[in-house]
Short mmCIF file of C-alpha atoms and ligand atoms in Angstrom, two decimals:
data_model
loop_
_atom_site.label_atom_id
_atom_site.label_comp_id
_atom_site.label_asym_id
_atom_site.label_seq_id
_atom_site.Cartn_x
_atom_site.Cartn_y
_atom_site.Cartn_z
CA MET S 218 21.42 18.84 24.40
CA ARG S 219 19.89 20.51 21.33
CA GLU S 220 23.36 20.81 19.84
CA LEU S 221 23.87 17.11 20.35
CA ILE S 222 20.53 16.33 18.69
CA ASP S 223 21.37 18.66 15.79
CA LYS S 224 24.73 16.98 15.42
CA LEU S 225 23.07 13.56 15.28
CA TYR S 226 20.52 14.83 12.77
CA LYS S 227 23.24 16.24 10.58
CA ASN S 228 25.91 13.52 10.81
CA ASN S 229 23.80 10.43 11.59
CA THR S 230 26.26 9.39 14.24
CA LEU S 231 27.44 10.16 17.77
CA THR S 232 30.15 8.75 19.99
CA GLU S 233 29.35 6.19 22.66
CA GLU S 234 29.88 8.81 25.32
CA GLU S 235 27.53 11.25 23.62
CA LEU S 236 24.83 8.62 23.26
CA ARG S 237 25.08 7.73 26.94
CA TYR S 238 24.87 11.37 27.89
CA LEU S 239 21.85 11.90 25.66
CA ILE S 240 19.94 8.84 26.92
CA LYS S 241 20.63 9.75 30.56
CA ASN S 242 19.88 13.45 30.43
CA ILE S 243 17.29 14.18 27.75
CA ASP S 244 14.18 15.95 29.13
CA GLU S 245 10.61 16.00 27.80
CA GLU S 246 10.99 19.10 25.61
CA GLU S 247 14.22 17.82 24.12
CA LYS S 248 12.60 14.44 23.46
CA LYS S 249 9.90 16.18 21.45
CA TYR S 250 12.58 17.91 19.44
CA LEU S 251 14.43 14.63 18.85
CA ILE S 252 11.23 12.89 17.71
CA GLU S 253 10.51 15.77 15.32
CA LYS S 254 13.97 15.35 13.80
CA ALA S 255 13.50 11.57 13.53
CA ASN S 256 10.14 12.05 11.84
CA GLU S 257 11.65 14.56 9.43
CA THR S 258 14.42 12.11 8.57
CA ARG S 259 12.00 9.29 7.85
CA HIS S 260 9.90 11.66 5.69
CA ARG S 261 12.92 12.58 3.61
CA TYR S 262 13.38 9.00 2.38
CA TYR S 263 9.97 7.37 2.79
CA SER S 264 7.50 10.32 2.97
CA ASN S 265 4.45 9.30 5.02
CA LYS S 266 4.30 5.72 3.76
CA VAL S 267 3.94 2.77 6.08
CA PHE S 268 4.92 -0.61 4.65
CA MET S 269 2.82 -3.67 5.44
CA ARG S 270 4.22 -7.15 6.14
CA GLY S 271 2.02 -10.17 6.75
CA LEU S 272 3.35 -12.17 9.69
CA ILE S 273 2.94 -15.96 9.73
CA GLU S 274 3.96 -17.57 13.02
CA PHE S 275 4.37 -21.07 11.65
CA THR S 276 5.84 -22.98 14.61
CA ASN S 277 6.13 -22.37 18.33
CA TYR S 278 8.48 -25.30 18.94
CA CYS S 279 11.92 -24.07 19.95
CA LYS S 280 15.13 -25.81 20.91
CA ASN S 281 16.39 -22.75 22.76
CA ASP S 282 15.63 -21.63 26.25
CA CYS S 283 15.98 -17.84 26.25
CA TYR S 284 15.05 -16.65 29.74
CA TYR S 285 12.63 -13.95 28.55
CA CYS S 286 10.71 -15.86 25.91
CA GLY S 287 7.37 -17.60 26.39
CA ILE S 288 8.01 -20.30 23.79
CA ARG S 289 11.32 -21.40 25.34
CA ARG S 290 11.72 -25.15 25.31
CA SER S 291 11.39 -25.65 29.05
CA ASN S 292 7.96 -23.98 29.16
CA LYS S 293 5.62 -26.91 29.65
CA ASN S 294 2.52 -24.69 29.68
CA VAL S 295 2.42 -23.89 25.98
CA GLU S 296 0.56 -26.08 23.61
CA ARG S 297 2.95 -26.57 20.71
CA TYR S 298 1.89 -26.36 17.07
CA ARG S 299 3.31 -26.46 13.57
CA LEU S 300 1.66 -25.27 10.37
CA SER S 301 1.75 -27.50 7.31
CA LEU S 302 2.86 -26.21 3.93
CA GLU S 303 -0.78 -26.07 2.93
CA GLU S 304 -1.71 -24.01 6.00
CA ILE S 305 1.18 -21.63 5.33
CA LEU S 306 0.11 -21.19 1.70
CA ASN S 307 -3.42 -20.55 2.90
CA CYS S 308 -2.15 -17.72 5.14
CA CYS S 309 -0.27 -16.27 2.16
CA GLU S 310 -3.40 -16.37 0.04
CA ILE S 311 -5.39 -14.51 2.68
CA GLY S 312 -2.56 -12.00 2.97
CA TYR S 313 -2.19 -11.56 -0.76
CA ASN S 314 -5.90 -10.84 -1.07
CA LEU S 315 -5.51 -8.17 1.59
CA GLY S 316 -2.77 -6.55 -0.49
CA TYR S 317 0.35 -7.71 1.35
CA LYS S 318 3.44 -8.30 -0.75
CA THR S 319 5.75 -9.48 1.98
CA PHE S 320 5.28 -12.65 3.97
CA VAL S 321 7.28 -12.99 7.15
CA LEU S 322 7.76 -16.60 8.20
CA GLN S 323 8.57 -16.53 11.89
CA GLY S 324 9.07 -19.42 14.26
CA GLY S 325 11.09 -20.90 17.07
CA GLU S 326 14.26 -22.81 16.23
CA ASP S 327 12.41 -25.96 15.30
CA GLY S 328 14.47 -28.90 13.99
CA TYR S 329 11.37 -30.42 12.39
CA TYR S 330 11.73 -27.87 9.61
CA THR S 331 14.92 -29.12 8.01
CA ASP S 332 16.64 -26.99 5.38
CA ASP S 333 14.90 -29.06 2.71
CA LYS S 334 11.51 -28.30 4.24
CA ILE S 335 12.25 -24.58 4.53
CA VAL S 336 13.46 -24.52 0.92
CA GLU S 337 10.28 -26.31 -0.14
CA ILE S 338 8.14 -23.70 1.64
CA ILE S 339 10.09 -20.80 0.11
CA LYS S 340 9.83 -22.25 -3.39
CA ALA S 341 6.12 -22.98 -3.07
CA ILE S 342 5.37 -19.41 -1.96
CA LYS S 343 7.59 -17.90 -4.67
CA GLU S 344 5.96 -20.03 -7.33
CA LYS S 345 2.50 -18.73 -6.42
CA TYR S 346 3.58 -15.17 -5.65
CA PRO S 347 6.75 -14.45 -7.65
CA HIS S 348 6.52 -10.71 -7.04
CA CYS S 349 6.19 -10.99 -3.28
CA ALA S 350 9.08 -10.82 -0.83
CA ILE S 351 9.77 -13.57 1.68
CA THR S 352 11.25 -12.72 5.04
CA LEU S 353 12.52 -15.47 7.31
CA SER S 354 12.79 -15.19 11.07
CA ILE S 355 13.84 -18.64 12.26
CA GLY S 356 16.95 -17.98 14.28
CA GLU S 357 20.59 -18.99 14.14
CA LYS S 358 21.64 -21.33 11.32
CA SER S 359 24.87 -22.16 9.52
CA TYR S 360 26.19 -20.09 6.62
CA GLU S 361 25.32 -23.00 4.30
CA SER S 362 21.71 -23.13 5.49
CA TYR S 363 21.26 -19.37 5.08
CA LYS S 364 22.73 -19.64 1.60
CA LYS S 365 20.26 -22.38 0.64
CA TYR S 366 17.33 -20.26 1.79
CA PHE S 367 18.61 -17.28 -0.20
CA GLU S 368 19.11 -19.33 -3.31
CA ALA S 369 15.61 -20.75 -2.95
CA GLY S 370 14.30 -17.18 -3.15
CA ALA S 371 14.11 -15.80 0.39
CA ASP S 372 14.82 -12.05 0.34
CA ARG S 373 15.08 -10.90 3.93
CA TYR S 374 16.02 -12.26 7.34
CA LEU S 375 15.12 -10.98 10.78
CA LEU S 376 17.44 -11.88 13.64
CA ARG S 377 17.43 -9.45 16.51
CA HIS S 378 20.80 -9.17 18.20
CA GLU S 379 18.85 -8.76 21.51
CA THR S 380 21.75 -7.01 23.26
CA ALA S 381 25.21 -6.14 21.97
CA ASP S 382 26.91 -6.63 25.33
CA GLU S 383 28.37 -10.11 25.83
CA ILE S 384 27.82 -10.02 29.61
CA HIS S 385 24.26 -8.73 29.35
CA TYR S 386 23.63 -11.34 26.64
CA SER S 387 24.67 -14.08 29.07
CA LYS S 388 22.17 -12.82 31.65
CA LEU S 389 19.30 -13.21 29.18
CA HIS S 390 20.33 -16.53 27.62
CA PRO S 391 21.60 -19.94 28.68
CA LYS S 392 25.30 -20.57 28.16
CA GLU S 393 24.89 -22.35 24.80
CA LEU S 394 24.02 -18.98 23.28
CA SER S 395 26.42 -16.09 22.85
CA PHE S 396 26.46 -12.64 21.36
CA SER S 397 29.47 -13.49 19.19
CA GLU S 398 27.57 -16.33 17.47
CA ARG S 399 24.65 -14.02 16.96
CA GLU S 400 26.86 -11.37 15.46
CA GLU S 401 28.47 -13.87 13.13
CA CYS S 402 25.05 -14.99 11.88
CA LEU S 403 24.11 -11.38 11.13
CA TYR S 404 27.30 -10.76 9.15
CA ASN S 405 26.84 -14.05 7.27
CA LEU S 406 23.31 -13.06 6.31
CA LYS S 407 24.54 -9.72 5.02
CA GLU S 408 27.34 -11.28 3.04
CA ILE S 409 24.99 -13.76 1.38
CA GLY S 410 22.87 -10.88 0.19
CA PHE S 411 19.78 -10.84 2.41
CA GLN S 412 18.15 -7.64 3.55
CA VAL S 413 18.93 -8.09 7.22
CA GLY S 414 17.01 -7.02 10.29
CA ALA S 415 18.65 -6.75 13.71
CA GLY S 416 17.23 -5.17 16.85
CA PHE S 417 16.77 -5.41 20.57
CA MET S 418 14.35 -5.27 23.48
CA VAL S 419 14.13 -2.12 25.55
CA GLY S 420 13.96 -2.52 29.33
CA SER S 421 15.06 -6.15 29.41
CA PRO S 422 16.30 -7.35 32.82
CA TYR S 423 19.74 -6.00 33.84
CA GLN S 424 19.85 -3.61 30.87
CA THR S 425 21.77 -0.37 31.53
CA VAL S 426 22.11 2.91 29.67
CA GLU S 427 25.59 1.73 28.71
CA ASN S 428 24.05 -1.38 27.11
CA LEU S 429 21.60 0.74 25.12
CA ALA S 430 24.35 3.01 23.80
CA LYS S 431 26.24 -0.11 22.76
CA ASP S 432 23.15 -1.52 21.02
CA LEU S 433 22.78 1.66 19.01
CA LEU S 434 26.43 1.72 18.01
CA PHE S 435 26.34 -1.96 17.13
CA LEU S 436 23.46 -1.16 14.76
CA LYS S 437 25.40 1.73 13.30
CA LYS S 438 28.34 -0.57 12.60
CA LEU S 439 26.32 -3.52 11.26
CA ASP S 440 24.25 -1.14 9.14
CA PRO S 441 21.23 -3.47 8.78
CA HIS S 442 18.37 -2.81 6.36
CA MET S 443 15.76 -3.24 9.09
CA VAL S 444 15.69 -2.74 12.84
CA GLY S 445 13.07 -4.21 15.18
CA ILE S 446 12.81 -2.54 18.56
CA GLY S 447 10.16 -3.35 21.15
CA PRO S 448 9.74 -3.18 24.90
CA PHE S 449 10.56 -6.24 26.98
CA ILE S 450 7.29 -7.61 28.38
CA PRO S 451 7.37 -10.23 31.14
CA GLN S 452 5.88 -13.62 30.30
CA LYS S 453 4.24 -15.58 33.09
CA ASP S 454 6.03 -18.89 32.49
CA THR S 455 9.57 -17.49 32.44
CA LYS S 456 12.02 -16.70 35.19
CA PHE S 457 11.60 -13.02 34.38
CA LYS S 458 7.88 -13.13 35.11
CA ASP S 459 8.16 -10.68 38.02
CA GLU S 460 10.57 -8.27 36.35
CA THR S 461 9.32 -4.87 35.21
CA GLY S 462 8.78 -4.42 31.50
CA GLY S 463 10.21 -1.76 29.20
CA THR S 464 8.36 1.56 28.98
CA LEU S 465 6.72 3.27 26.04
CA GLU S 466 8.91 6.35 26.52
CA ALA S 467 12.19 4.46 26.55
CA THR S 468 11.21 2.44 23.48
CA ILE S 469 10.13 5.54 21.56
CA LEU S 470 13.44 7.19 22.39
CA MET S 471 15.35 4.19 20.99
CA ILE S 472 13.25 4.17 17.80
CA ALA S 473 13.90 7.87 17.24
CA LEU S 474 17.64 7.49 17.86
CA THR S 475 17.78 4.51 15.50
CA ARG S 476 16.03 6.48 12.76
CA LEU S 477 18.62 9.24 13.13
CA LEU S 478 21.54 6.82 13.13
CA LEU S 479 20.20 4.81 10.17
CA PRO S 480 18.07 7.22 8.11
CA LYS S 481 17.10 4.68 5.44
CA ALA S 482 16.30 1.73 7.70
CA LEU S 483 12.93 0.02 7.72
CA ILE S 484 11.74 0.21 11.30
CA PRO S 485 8.54 -1.49 12.47
CA ALA S 486 6.12 -0.14 15.01
CA THR S 487 6.05 -3.48 16.82
CA THR S 488 3.18 -5.49 18.24
CA ALA S 489 4.93 -5.40 21.63
CA LEU S 490 4.75 -1.59 21.54
CA GLY S 491 1.03 -1.81 20.76
CA THR S 492 0.67 -4.26 23.64
CA ILE S 493 2.04 -1.98 26.38
CA ASN S 494 0.07 1.07 25.18
CA PRO S 495 -3.10 1.31 23.06
CA LEU S 496 -1.45 4.01 20.92
CA GLY S 497 2.05 2.58 21.10
CA ARG S 498 2.34 1.69 17.43
CA GLU S 499 1.08 5.12 16.35
CA LYS S 500 3.70 6.72 18.58
CA GLY S 501 6.31 4.41 17.11
CA LEU S 502 5.43 5.61 13.62
CA ARG S 503 5.61 9.24 14.68
CA ALA S 504 9.05 8.67 16.16
CA GLY S 505 10.47 7.36 12.90
CA GLY S 506 8.90 3.93 12.34
CA ASN S 507 7.66 3.04 8.86
CA VAL S 508 6.58 -0.62 8.92
CA VAL S 509 3.76 -2.60 10.53
CA MET S 510 3.48 -6.37 10.61
CA PRO S 511 -0.15 -7.44 10.90
CA ASN S 512 -0.72 -11.03 11.94
CA LEU S 513 -1.72 -13.60 9.31
CA SER S 514 -1.44 -16.69 11.51
CA PRO S 515 -4.60 -18.79 11.80
CA THR S 516 -6.60 -17.49 14.77
CA ASN S 517 -6.64 -20.89 16.47
CA VAL S 518 -2.85 -20.80 16.98
CA ARG S 519 -2.37 -17.12 17.79
CA GLU S 520 -2.65 -17.47 21.58
CA LYS S 521 -0.03 -20.19 21.46
CA TYR S 522 2.63 -17.93 19.99
CA SER S 523 2.92 -16.25 23.35
CA LEU S 524 6.40 -14.72 23.42
CA TYR S 525 5.09 -12.33 26.11
CA ASP S 526 1.85 -11.80 28.06
CA ASN S 527 -1.27 -9.96 26.83
CA LYS S 528 -0.19 -9.85 23.19
CA ILE S 529 -2.68 -7.89 21.11
CA CYS S 530 -4.47 -9.01 17.94
CA THR S 531 -4.67 -12.65 19.01
CA GLY S 532 -8.45 -12.80 18.55
CA ASP S 533 -8.68 -10.91 15.29
CA GLU S 534 -9.00 -12.36 11.84
CA ALA S 535 -6.42 -11.14 9.32
CA ALA S 536 -8.98 -8.94 7.60
CA GLU S 537 -9.95 -7.26 10.89
CA CYS S 538 -6.29 -6.56 11.66
CA ARG S 539 -5.85 -5.14 8.18
CA LYS S 540 -8.73 -2.72 8.65
CA CYS S 541 -7.78 -1.83 12.19
CA ILE S 542 -4.18 -1.11 11.33
CA GLU S 543 -5.10 0.96 8.27
CA GLY S 544 -7.38 3.11 10.45
CA ARG S 545 -4.58 3.56 12.95
CA ILE S 546 -2.04 4.45 10.27
CA ASN S 547 -4.38 7.03 8.74
CA ASN S 548 -5.35 8.49 12.10
CA ALA S 549 -1.69 8.95 12.92
CA GLY S 550 -1.28 10.95 9.68
CA PHE S 551 0.33 8.24 7.58
CA GLU S 552 -0.58 6.25 4.50
CA VAL S 553 -0.67 2.49 3.89
CA GLU S 554 1.86 1.48 1.24
CA LEU S 555 1.30 -1.88 -0.43
CA SER S 556 4.41 -2.22 -2.60
CA ARG S 557 7.09 -4.73 -1.58
CA GLY S 558 8.96 -2.09 0.31
CA ASP S 559 12.54 -3.18 -0.18
CA ASN S 560 15.29 -1.22 1.46
CA LEU S 561 16.26 1.67 -0.84
CA GLU S 562 19.80 0.40 -1.19
CA TRP S 563 19.16 -3.28 -1.79
CA ARG S 564 19.29 -5.21 -5.06
CA ARG S 565 19.20 -9.01 -5.24
CA LYS S 566 22.66 -10.42 -6.05
N1 LIG Z 804 9.07 -9.39 25.53
C1 LIG Z 804 9.30 -8.68 24.41
N2 LIG Z 804 9.84 -9.19 23.30
C2 LIG Z 804 10.16 -10.49 23.32
N3 LIG Z 804 10.73 -11.26 22.39
C3 LIG Z 804 10.84 -12.51 22.89
N4 LIG Z 804 10.36 -12.56 24.13
C4 LIG Z 804 9.94 -11.31 24.44
C5 LIG Z 804 9.37 -10.71 25.60
N5 LIG Z 804 9.14 -11.40 26.71
C6 LIG Z 804 11.22 -10.73 21.12
C7 LIG Z 804 12.71 -11.04 20.93
C8 LIG Z 804 12.73 -11.87 19.66
C9 LIG Z 804 11.45 -11.46 18.98
C10 LIG Z 804 10.93 -12.45 17.99
O1 LIG Z 804 10.54 -11.31 20.04
O2 LIG Z 804 13.44 -9.83 20.75
O3 LIG Z 804 13.85 -11.63 18.85
FE1 LIG Z 805 -4.69 -6.46 14.71
FE2 LIG Z 805 -5.56 -3.97 15.34
S1 LIG Z 805 -3.83 -4.56 14.17
S2 LIG Z 805 -6.56 -5.89 15.66
#
């Protein structure tokens, strides 16, 4: 096993068979060794810096019906909300005053926000904060739409692939959605020139070790700039409400493997990881993570963006989150970094 870990550390790749073997057979001591190597790798490119991104959850309307997600369209128990341009700009101002230089606009796939509206939001933010980065996370769109957002000034796009196995994908999503469409979106985003984030949930229903190995190799092939990995957490209004969630250990293992496969990637210690364990995010950082995404959404809408149950930080003002997360980063032995934090290999076309 150590030889396999050393090989991964040295070559930043393994075969599918080797990855399966590693995931299935790694023991506690070997995990520690793997995490050490992942941490070393992250240090080589990013030292002990943790990049901050202010997250604005601007709509919880969604036309999709993903089986795992709390804001799926058929969930009648969520109170839906949309933020106005003014409210979004207000979040940015709060974030900017806290030092953030990336704003992540995340939402369901909400037809209310036409391309023109999204472009208007991007331009308004860029006009006020020309040196800040804008990240979009608003789902699957056409090539033309993505291109419009990029030309308006958006820099990055998060679209988790969720699972790289077509059959597993169909067990998590209704038939209108497919892995191949998802994959095409990700390649379109890359071609247009975005810094692209993919990623997946760990411990989602029906997931196998074979699926996880495939997810990791899909990431290796796509070579995204960012990778979001978090545990699946059941949500009470979904058909997966009684399923078991992903574990801290399994998620940490996937973060460490991802760091070794993609040494220069930006990898967040996700809110979902902090939700299943009070020190989850700190452990995520120690296993190779280097980004945190504190919440900037107005507190009165936070509970409504309930992708999964018991989400943390829903009662905290942006400034409290900022302080809390800084304390956590420092306690874990890392340092808050307030520059834009672009991927080392990215230049705007
Ligand atoms: N548990 C964990 N993560 C979830 N997401 C959606 N629903 C859940 C859940 N129940 C994740 C998906 C999506 C991201 C925005 O949130 O991976 O891409
Ligand atoms: Fe939000 Fe700790 S990061 S309260």
